[in-house]
Short mmCIF file of C-alpha atoms in Angstrom, two decimals:
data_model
loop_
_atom_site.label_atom_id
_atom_site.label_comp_id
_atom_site.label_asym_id
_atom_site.label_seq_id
_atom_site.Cartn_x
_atom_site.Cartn_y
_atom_site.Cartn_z
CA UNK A 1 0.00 0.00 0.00
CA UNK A 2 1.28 3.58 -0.84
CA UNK A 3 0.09 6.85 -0.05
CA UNK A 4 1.28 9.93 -2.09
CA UNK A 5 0.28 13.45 -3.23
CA UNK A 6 -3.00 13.69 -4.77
CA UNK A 7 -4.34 16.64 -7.06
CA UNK A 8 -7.36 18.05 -6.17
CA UNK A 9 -10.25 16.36 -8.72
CA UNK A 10 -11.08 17.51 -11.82
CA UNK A 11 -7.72 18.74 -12.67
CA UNK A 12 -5.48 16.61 -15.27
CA UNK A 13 -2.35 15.02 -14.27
CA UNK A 14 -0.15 17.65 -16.08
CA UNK A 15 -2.16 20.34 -14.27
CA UNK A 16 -1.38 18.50 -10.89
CA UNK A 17 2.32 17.62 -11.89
CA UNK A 18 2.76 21.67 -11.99
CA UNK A 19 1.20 22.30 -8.85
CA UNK A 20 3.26 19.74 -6.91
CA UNK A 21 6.27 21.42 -8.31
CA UNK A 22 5.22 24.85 -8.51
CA UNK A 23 6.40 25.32 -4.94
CA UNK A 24 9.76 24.51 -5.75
CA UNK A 25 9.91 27.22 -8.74
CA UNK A 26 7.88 30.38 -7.74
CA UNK A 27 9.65 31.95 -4.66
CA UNK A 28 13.03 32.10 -7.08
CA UNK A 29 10.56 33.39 -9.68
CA UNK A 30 9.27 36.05 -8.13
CA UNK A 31 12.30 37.50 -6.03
CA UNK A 32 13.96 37.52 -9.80
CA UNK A 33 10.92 39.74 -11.06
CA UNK A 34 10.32 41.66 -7.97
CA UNK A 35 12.82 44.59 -8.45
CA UNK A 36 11.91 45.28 -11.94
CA UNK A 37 7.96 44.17 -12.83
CA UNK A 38 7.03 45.02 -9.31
CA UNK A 39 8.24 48.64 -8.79
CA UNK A 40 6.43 49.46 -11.96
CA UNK A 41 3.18 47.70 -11.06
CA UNK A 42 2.76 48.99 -7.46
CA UNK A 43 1.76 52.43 -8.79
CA UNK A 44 -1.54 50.26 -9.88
CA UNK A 45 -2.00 49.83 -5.89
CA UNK A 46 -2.72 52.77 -5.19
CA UNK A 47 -5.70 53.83 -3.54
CA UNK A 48 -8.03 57.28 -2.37
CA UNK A 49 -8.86 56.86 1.06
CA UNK A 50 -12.10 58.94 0.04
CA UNK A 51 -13.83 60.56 -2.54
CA UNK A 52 -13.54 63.71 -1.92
CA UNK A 53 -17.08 64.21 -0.71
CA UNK A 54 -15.90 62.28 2.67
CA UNK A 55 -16.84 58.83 1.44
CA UNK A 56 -14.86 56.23 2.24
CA UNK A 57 -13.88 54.39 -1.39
CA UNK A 58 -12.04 51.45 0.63
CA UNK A 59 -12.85 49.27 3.58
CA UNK A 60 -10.06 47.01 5.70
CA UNK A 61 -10.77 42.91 5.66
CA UNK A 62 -9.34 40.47 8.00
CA UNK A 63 -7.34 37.93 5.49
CA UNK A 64 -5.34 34.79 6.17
CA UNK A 65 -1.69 36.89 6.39
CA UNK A 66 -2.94 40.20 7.65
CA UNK A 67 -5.68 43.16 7.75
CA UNK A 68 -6.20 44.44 4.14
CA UNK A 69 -7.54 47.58 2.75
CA UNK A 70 -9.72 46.80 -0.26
CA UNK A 71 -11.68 48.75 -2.84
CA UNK A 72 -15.63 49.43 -0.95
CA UNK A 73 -16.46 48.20 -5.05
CA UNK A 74 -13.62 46.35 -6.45
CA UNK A 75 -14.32 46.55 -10.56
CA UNK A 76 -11.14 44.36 -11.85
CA UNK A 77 -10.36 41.46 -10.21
CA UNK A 78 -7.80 38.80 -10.76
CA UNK A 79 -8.83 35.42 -8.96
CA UNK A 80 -5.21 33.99 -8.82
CA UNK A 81 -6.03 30.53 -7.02
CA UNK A 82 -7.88 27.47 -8.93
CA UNK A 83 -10.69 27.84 -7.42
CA UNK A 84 -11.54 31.56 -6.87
CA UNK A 85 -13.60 32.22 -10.55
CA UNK A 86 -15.81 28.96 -9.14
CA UNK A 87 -16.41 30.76 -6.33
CA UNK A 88 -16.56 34.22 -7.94
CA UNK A 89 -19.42 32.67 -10.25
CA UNK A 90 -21.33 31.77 -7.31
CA UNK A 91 -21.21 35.98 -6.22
CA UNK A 92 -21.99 36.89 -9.36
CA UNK A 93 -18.43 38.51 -9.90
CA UNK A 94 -16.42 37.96 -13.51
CA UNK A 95 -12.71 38.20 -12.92
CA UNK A 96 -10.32 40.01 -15.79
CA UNK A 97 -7.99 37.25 -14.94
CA UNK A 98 -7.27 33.98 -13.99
CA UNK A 99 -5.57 30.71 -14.44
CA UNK A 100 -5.08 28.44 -17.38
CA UNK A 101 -8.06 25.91 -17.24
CA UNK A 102 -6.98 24.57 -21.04
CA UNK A 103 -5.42 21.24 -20.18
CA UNK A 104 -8.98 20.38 -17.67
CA UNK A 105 -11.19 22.38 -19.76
CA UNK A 106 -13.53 19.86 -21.30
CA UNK A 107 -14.24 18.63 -17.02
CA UNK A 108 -15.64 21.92 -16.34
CA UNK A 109 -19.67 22.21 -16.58
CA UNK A 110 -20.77 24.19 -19.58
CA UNK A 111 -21.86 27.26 -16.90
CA UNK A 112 -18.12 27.67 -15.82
CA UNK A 113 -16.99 27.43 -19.53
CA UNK A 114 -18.72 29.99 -20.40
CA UNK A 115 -18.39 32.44 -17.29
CA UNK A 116 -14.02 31.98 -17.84
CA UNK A 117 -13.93 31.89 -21.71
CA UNK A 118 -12.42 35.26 -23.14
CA UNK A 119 -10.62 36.00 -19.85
CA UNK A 120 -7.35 36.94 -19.69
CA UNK A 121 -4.54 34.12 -18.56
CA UNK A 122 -2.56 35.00 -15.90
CA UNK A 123 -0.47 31.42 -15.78
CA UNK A 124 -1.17 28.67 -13.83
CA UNK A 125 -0.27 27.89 -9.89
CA UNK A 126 3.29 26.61 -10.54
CA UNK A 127 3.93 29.52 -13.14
CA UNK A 128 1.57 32.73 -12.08
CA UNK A 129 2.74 35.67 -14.64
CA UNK A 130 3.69 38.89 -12.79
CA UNK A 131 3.61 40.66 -16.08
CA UNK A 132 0.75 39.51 -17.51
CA UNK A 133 -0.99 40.73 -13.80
CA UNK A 134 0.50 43.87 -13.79
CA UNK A 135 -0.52 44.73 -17.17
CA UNK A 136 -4.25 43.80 -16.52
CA UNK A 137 -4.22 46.48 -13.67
CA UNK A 138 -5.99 44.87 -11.24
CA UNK A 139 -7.92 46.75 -8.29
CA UNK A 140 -8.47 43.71 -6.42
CA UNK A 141 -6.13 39.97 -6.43
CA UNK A 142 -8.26 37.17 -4.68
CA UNK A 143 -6.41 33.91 -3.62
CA UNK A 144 -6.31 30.71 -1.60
CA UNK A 145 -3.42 30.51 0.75
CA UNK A 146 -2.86 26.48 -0.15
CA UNK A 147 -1.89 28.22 -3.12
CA UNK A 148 0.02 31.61 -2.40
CA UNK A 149 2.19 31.73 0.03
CA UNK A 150 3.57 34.60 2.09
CA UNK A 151 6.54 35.58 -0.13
CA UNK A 152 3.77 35.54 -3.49
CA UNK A 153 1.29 37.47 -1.00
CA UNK A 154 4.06 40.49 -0.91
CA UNK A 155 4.53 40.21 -4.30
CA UNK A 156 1.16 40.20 -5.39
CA UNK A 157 0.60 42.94 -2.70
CA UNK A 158 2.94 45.81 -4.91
CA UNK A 159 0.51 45.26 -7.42
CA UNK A 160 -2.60 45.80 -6.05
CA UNK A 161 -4.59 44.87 -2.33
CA UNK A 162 -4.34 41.07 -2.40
CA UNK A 163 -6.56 39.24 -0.16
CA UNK A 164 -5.82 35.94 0.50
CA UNK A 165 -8.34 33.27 2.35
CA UNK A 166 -7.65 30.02 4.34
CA UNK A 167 -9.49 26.98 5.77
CA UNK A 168 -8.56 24.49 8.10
CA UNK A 169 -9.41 21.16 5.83
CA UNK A 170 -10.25 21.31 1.92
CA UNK A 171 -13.42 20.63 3.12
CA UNK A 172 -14.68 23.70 4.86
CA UNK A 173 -15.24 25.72 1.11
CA UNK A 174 -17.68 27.49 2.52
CA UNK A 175 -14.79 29.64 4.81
CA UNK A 176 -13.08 30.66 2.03
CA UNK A 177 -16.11 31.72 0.01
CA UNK A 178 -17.21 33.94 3.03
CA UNK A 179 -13.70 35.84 2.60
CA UNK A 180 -14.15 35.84 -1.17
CA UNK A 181 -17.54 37.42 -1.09
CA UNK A 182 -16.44 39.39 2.07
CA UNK A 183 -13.22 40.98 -0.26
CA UNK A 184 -15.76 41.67 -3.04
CA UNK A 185 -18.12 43.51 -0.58
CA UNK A 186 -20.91 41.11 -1.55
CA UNK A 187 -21.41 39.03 1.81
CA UNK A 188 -25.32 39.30 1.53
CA UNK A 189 -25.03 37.73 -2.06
CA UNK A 190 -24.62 34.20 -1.02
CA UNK A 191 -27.54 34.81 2.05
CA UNK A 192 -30.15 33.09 -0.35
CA UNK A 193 -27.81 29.94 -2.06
CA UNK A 194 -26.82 29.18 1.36
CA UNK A 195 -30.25 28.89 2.86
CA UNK A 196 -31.13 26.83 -0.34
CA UNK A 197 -28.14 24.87 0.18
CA UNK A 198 -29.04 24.06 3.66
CA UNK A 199 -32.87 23.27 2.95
CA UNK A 200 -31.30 20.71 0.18
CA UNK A 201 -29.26 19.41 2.47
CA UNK A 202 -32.00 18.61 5.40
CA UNK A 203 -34.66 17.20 2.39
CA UNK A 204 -32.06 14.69 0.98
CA UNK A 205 -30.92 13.02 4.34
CA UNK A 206 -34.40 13.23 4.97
CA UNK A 207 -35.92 11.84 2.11
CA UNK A 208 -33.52 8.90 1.52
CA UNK A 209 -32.50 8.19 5.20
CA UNK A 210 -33.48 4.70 4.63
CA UNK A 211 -31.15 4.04 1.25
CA UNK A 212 -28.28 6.14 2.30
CA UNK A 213 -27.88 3.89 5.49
CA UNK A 214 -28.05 1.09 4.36
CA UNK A 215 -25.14 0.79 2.62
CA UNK A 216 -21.41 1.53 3.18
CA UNK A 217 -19.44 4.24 0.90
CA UNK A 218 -16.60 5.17 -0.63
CA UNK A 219 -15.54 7.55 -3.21
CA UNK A 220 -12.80 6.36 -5.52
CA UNK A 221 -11.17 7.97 -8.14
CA UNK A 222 -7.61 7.94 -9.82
CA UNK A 223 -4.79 7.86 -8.46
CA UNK A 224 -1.17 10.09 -8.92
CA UNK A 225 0.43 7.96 -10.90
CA UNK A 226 -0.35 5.00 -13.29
CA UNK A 227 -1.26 1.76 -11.08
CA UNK A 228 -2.83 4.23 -8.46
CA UNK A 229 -6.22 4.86 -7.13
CA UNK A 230 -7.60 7.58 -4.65
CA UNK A 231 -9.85 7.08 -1.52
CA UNK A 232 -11.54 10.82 -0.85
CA UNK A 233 -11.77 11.18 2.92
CA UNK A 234 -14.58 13.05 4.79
CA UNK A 235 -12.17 16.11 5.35
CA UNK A 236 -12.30 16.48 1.50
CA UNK A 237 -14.83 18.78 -0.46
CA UNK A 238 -16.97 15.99 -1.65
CA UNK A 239 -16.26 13.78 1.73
CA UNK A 240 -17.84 16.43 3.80
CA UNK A 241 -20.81 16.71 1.14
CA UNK A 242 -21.52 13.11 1.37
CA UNK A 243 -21.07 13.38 5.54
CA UNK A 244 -23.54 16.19 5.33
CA UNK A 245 -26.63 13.91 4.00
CA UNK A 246 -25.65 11.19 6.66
CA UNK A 247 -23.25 8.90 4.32
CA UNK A 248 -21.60 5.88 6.49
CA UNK A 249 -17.89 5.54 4.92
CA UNK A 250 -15.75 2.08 4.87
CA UNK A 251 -13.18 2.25 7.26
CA UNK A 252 -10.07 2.98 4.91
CA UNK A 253 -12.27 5.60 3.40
CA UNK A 254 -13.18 7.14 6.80
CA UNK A 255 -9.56 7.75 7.51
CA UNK A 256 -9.63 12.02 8.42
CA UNK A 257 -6.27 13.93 8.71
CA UNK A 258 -4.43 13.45 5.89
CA UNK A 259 -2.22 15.93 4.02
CA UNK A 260 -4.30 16.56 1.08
CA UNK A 261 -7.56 15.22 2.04
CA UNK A 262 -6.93 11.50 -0.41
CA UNK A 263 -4.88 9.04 -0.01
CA UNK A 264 -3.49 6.88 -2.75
CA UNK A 265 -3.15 3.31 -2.65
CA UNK A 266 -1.67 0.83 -5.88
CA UNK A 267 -4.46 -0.65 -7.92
CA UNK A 268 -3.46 -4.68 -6.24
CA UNK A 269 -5.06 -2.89 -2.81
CA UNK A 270 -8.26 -2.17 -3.44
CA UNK A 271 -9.36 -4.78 -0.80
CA UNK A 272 -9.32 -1.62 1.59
CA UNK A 273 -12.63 -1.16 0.25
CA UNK A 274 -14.02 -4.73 0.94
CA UNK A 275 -16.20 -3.40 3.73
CA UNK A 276 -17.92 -0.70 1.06
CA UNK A 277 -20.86 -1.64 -0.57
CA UNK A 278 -21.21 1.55 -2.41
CA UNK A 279 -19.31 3.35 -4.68
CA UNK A 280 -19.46 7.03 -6.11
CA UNK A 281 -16.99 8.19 -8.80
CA UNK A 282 -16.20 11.86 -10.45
CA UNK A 283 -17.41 12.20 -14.12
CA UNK A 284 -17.17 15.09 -16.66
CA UNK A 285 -18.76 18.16 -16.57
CA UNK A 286 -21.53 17.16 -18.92
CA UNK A 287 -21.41 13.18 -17.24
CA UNK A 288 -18.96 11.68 -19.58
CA UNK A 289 -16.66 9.29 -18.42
CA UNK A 290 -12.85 9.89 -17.09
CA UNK A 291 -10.18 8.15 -19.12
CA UNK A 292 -8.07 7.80 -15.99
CA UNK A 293 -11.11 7.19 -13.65
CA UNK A 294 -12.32 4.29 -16.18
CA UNK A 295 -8.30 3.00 -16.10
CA UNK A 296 -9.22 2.18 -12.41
CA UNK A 297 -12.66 0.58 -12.83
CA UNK A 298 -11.58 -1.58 -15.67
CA UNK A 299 -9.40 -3.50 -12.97
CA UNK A 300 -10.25 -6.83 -11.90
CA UNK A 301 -9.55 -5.76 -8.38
CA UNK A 302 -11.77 -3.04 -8.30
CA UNK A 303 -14.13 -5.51 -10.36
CA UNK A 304 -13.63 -8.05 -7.66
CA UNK A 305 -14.52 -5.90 -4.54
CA UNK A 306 -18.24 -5.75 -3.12
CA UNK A 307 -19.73 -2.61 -4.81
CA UNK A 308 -18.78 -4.06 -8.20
CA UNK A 309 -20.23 -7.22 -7.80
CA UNK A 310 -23.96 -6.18 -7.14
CA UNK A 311 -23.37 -3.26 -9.36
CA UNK A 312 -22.96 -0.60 -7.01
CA UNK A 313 -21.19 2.00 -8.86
CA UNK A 314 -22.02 5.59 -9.06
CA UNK A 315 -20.47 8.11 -11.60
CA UNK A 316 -21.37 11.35 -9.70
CA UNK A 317 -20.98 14.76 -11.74
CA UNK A 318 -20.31 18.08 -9.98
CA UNK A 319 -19.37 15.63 -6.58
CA UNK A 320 -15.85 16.54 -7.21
CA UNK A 321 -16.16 20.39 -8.38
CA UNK A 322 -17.63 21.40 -4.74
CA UNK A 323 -16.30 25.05 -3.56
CA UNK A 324 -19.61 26.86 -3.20
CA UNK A 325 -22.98 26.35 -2.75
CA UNK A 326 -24.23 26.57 -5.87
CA UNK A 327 -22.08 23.98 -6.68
CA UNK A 328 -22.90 21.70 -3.62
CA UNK A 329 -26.62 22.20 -4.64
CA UNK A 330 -25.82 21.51 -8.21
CA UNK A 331 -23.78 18.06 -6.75
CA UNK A 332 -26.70 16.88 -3.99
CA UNK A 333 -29.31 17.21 -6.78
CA UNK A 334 -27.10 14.89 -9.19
CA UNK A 335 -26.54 12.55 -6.33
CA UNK A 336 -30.05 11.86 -6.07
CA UNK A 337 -30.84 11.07 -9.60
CA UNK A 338 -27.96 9.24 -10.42
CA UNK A 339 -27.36 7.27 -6.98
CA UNK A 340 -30.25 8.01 -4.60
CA UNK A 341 -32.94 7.68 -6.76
CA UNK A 342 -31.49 4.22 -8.37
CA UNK A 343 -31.67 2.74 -5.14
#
């Protein structure tokens, strides 16, 4: 059995490849840029304390590294984390930039297609473009700390106010959307998707109390590397989605604490999932299958476990997108006519 870095779902293995060693490239990237890019761009930072009539045009946030001072009505914003223009959808917010979705496109639903097509590229999370950001002259940069860390945070910060958001586990989206829609000024926007998230919530576990206990889950998916699958745990986006409606998880899959959220285990061990007699997979954005996710089920020891013997296999679309609550609604609502209902 092995455990290793996992991506987060939904983004290709070249995507995740970057990401693992991004880390490893972008603090020498950015000191390099800093003293010439920077000193130009931080002349786009700067802000009127009023209007002139007394008005205060910006208002101070609490953010993951310290207090920030943001526009009161932010007008170009650069989401510079994966999942910020998800999020930003949700608000109701377009960005002018973000990151290059082209090697995962195709995975993304048709609604988040459309809302990032014709924005600007501002690299991707192992290679973010200074230049290309500075040029967009941004009022506003909106991140994930998992993402940008302190040294990228004073970088981005010479450009323009930069507020970046945390969470304790990948599961608790709903943290970092607060600071998003918080940063934007927009905190009542998400009052009425977050009631109806709630309500959907309560009527599923409700509703199919009886089917969703009676079986043991697990939510499998690829792996790292070729020979690999994942196990999402509870702590995960679509974990804590499934723990929300009252899923039981096998024991392997109930394992909470990990790095990432996954864990990875060679294709000759899926007997960790012998107690499960229900599986859930990620799909496409429009429900077509994974070429990597069908690499795994084609296995005869996934083939041979419980769930695939009496046919208890799920392919779940949105489950794995999860970072606001339009998308957790959009997710539940699949869930039940593609799992619950079946049942």
């Amino acid at each position: 059995m092995s455990a290793s870095t996992l991506q987060p779902l939904g983004i290709t293995e070249s995507v995740a490849f970057d990401m693992i060693v991004g880390d490893l490239t972008r603090r020498s990237f950015f000191t390099g840029m800093a003293a010439t890019t920077l000193a130009a761009a931080a002349a786009c930072s700067t802000t009127d304390a009023t209007d002139g009539l007394g008005n205060s045009e910006t208002r101070t946030i609490t953010t993951h590294y310290r207090p920030v001072e943001v526009p009161r009505s932010p007008q170009r914003v650069i989401a510079a984390s994966y999942w910020i223009p998800f999020q930003m959808y949700a608000i109701g917010v377009r960005p002018i930039g973000v990151y290059d979705y082209s090697g995962n496109f195709d995975q993304l639903s048709p609604a988040m297609q459309e809302f990032i097509s014709n924005v600007s590229v501002i690299g991707s999370w192992a290679d973010l473009e200074i230049e290309a950001i500075a040029a967009l002259q941004p009022d506003l940069i909106i991140g994930n700390a998992m993402e940008i860390d302190e040294g990228v945070f004073a970088s981005l910060s010479r450009i323009a106010p930069t507020a970046v958001f945390s969470a304790d586990t990948r599961a608790d989206w709903m943290t970092i959307l607060d600071g998003v829609a918080d940063s934007l000024n927009q905190a009542d926007a998400l009052n009425g998707l977050r009631a109806e998230y709630e309500r959907t919530v309560a009527e599923i576990a409700e509703k199919y109390l009886g089917k969703i206990s009676e079986h043991t889950w697990a939510s499998v998916s690829f792996g790292h590397g070729e020979g690999e699958f994942s196990l999402q745990h509870p702590d995960s986006a679509a974990g804590a989605l499934l723990a929300a409606i009252g899923v039981e998880f096998g024991r392997a899959a109930a394992a909470t604490g990990t790095e990432y959220s996954y864990t990875t285990y060679s294709t000759e061990n899926f007997t960790v999932i012998d107690d499960v007699t229900l599986v859930v997979h990620p799909v496409g954005g429009r429900g077509e299958p994974l070429a990597a996710v069908e690499a795994v089920l084609a296995q005869p020891t996934f083939q041979a476990t419980p769930a695939a013997q009496t046919g208890q296999v799920y392919g779940v679309r949105s489950l794995y997108d999860v970072n606001d609550y339009r998308a957790a609604i959009d997710a539940l609502r699949n869930l039940e006519a593609t799992v619950l209902a079946q049942l």
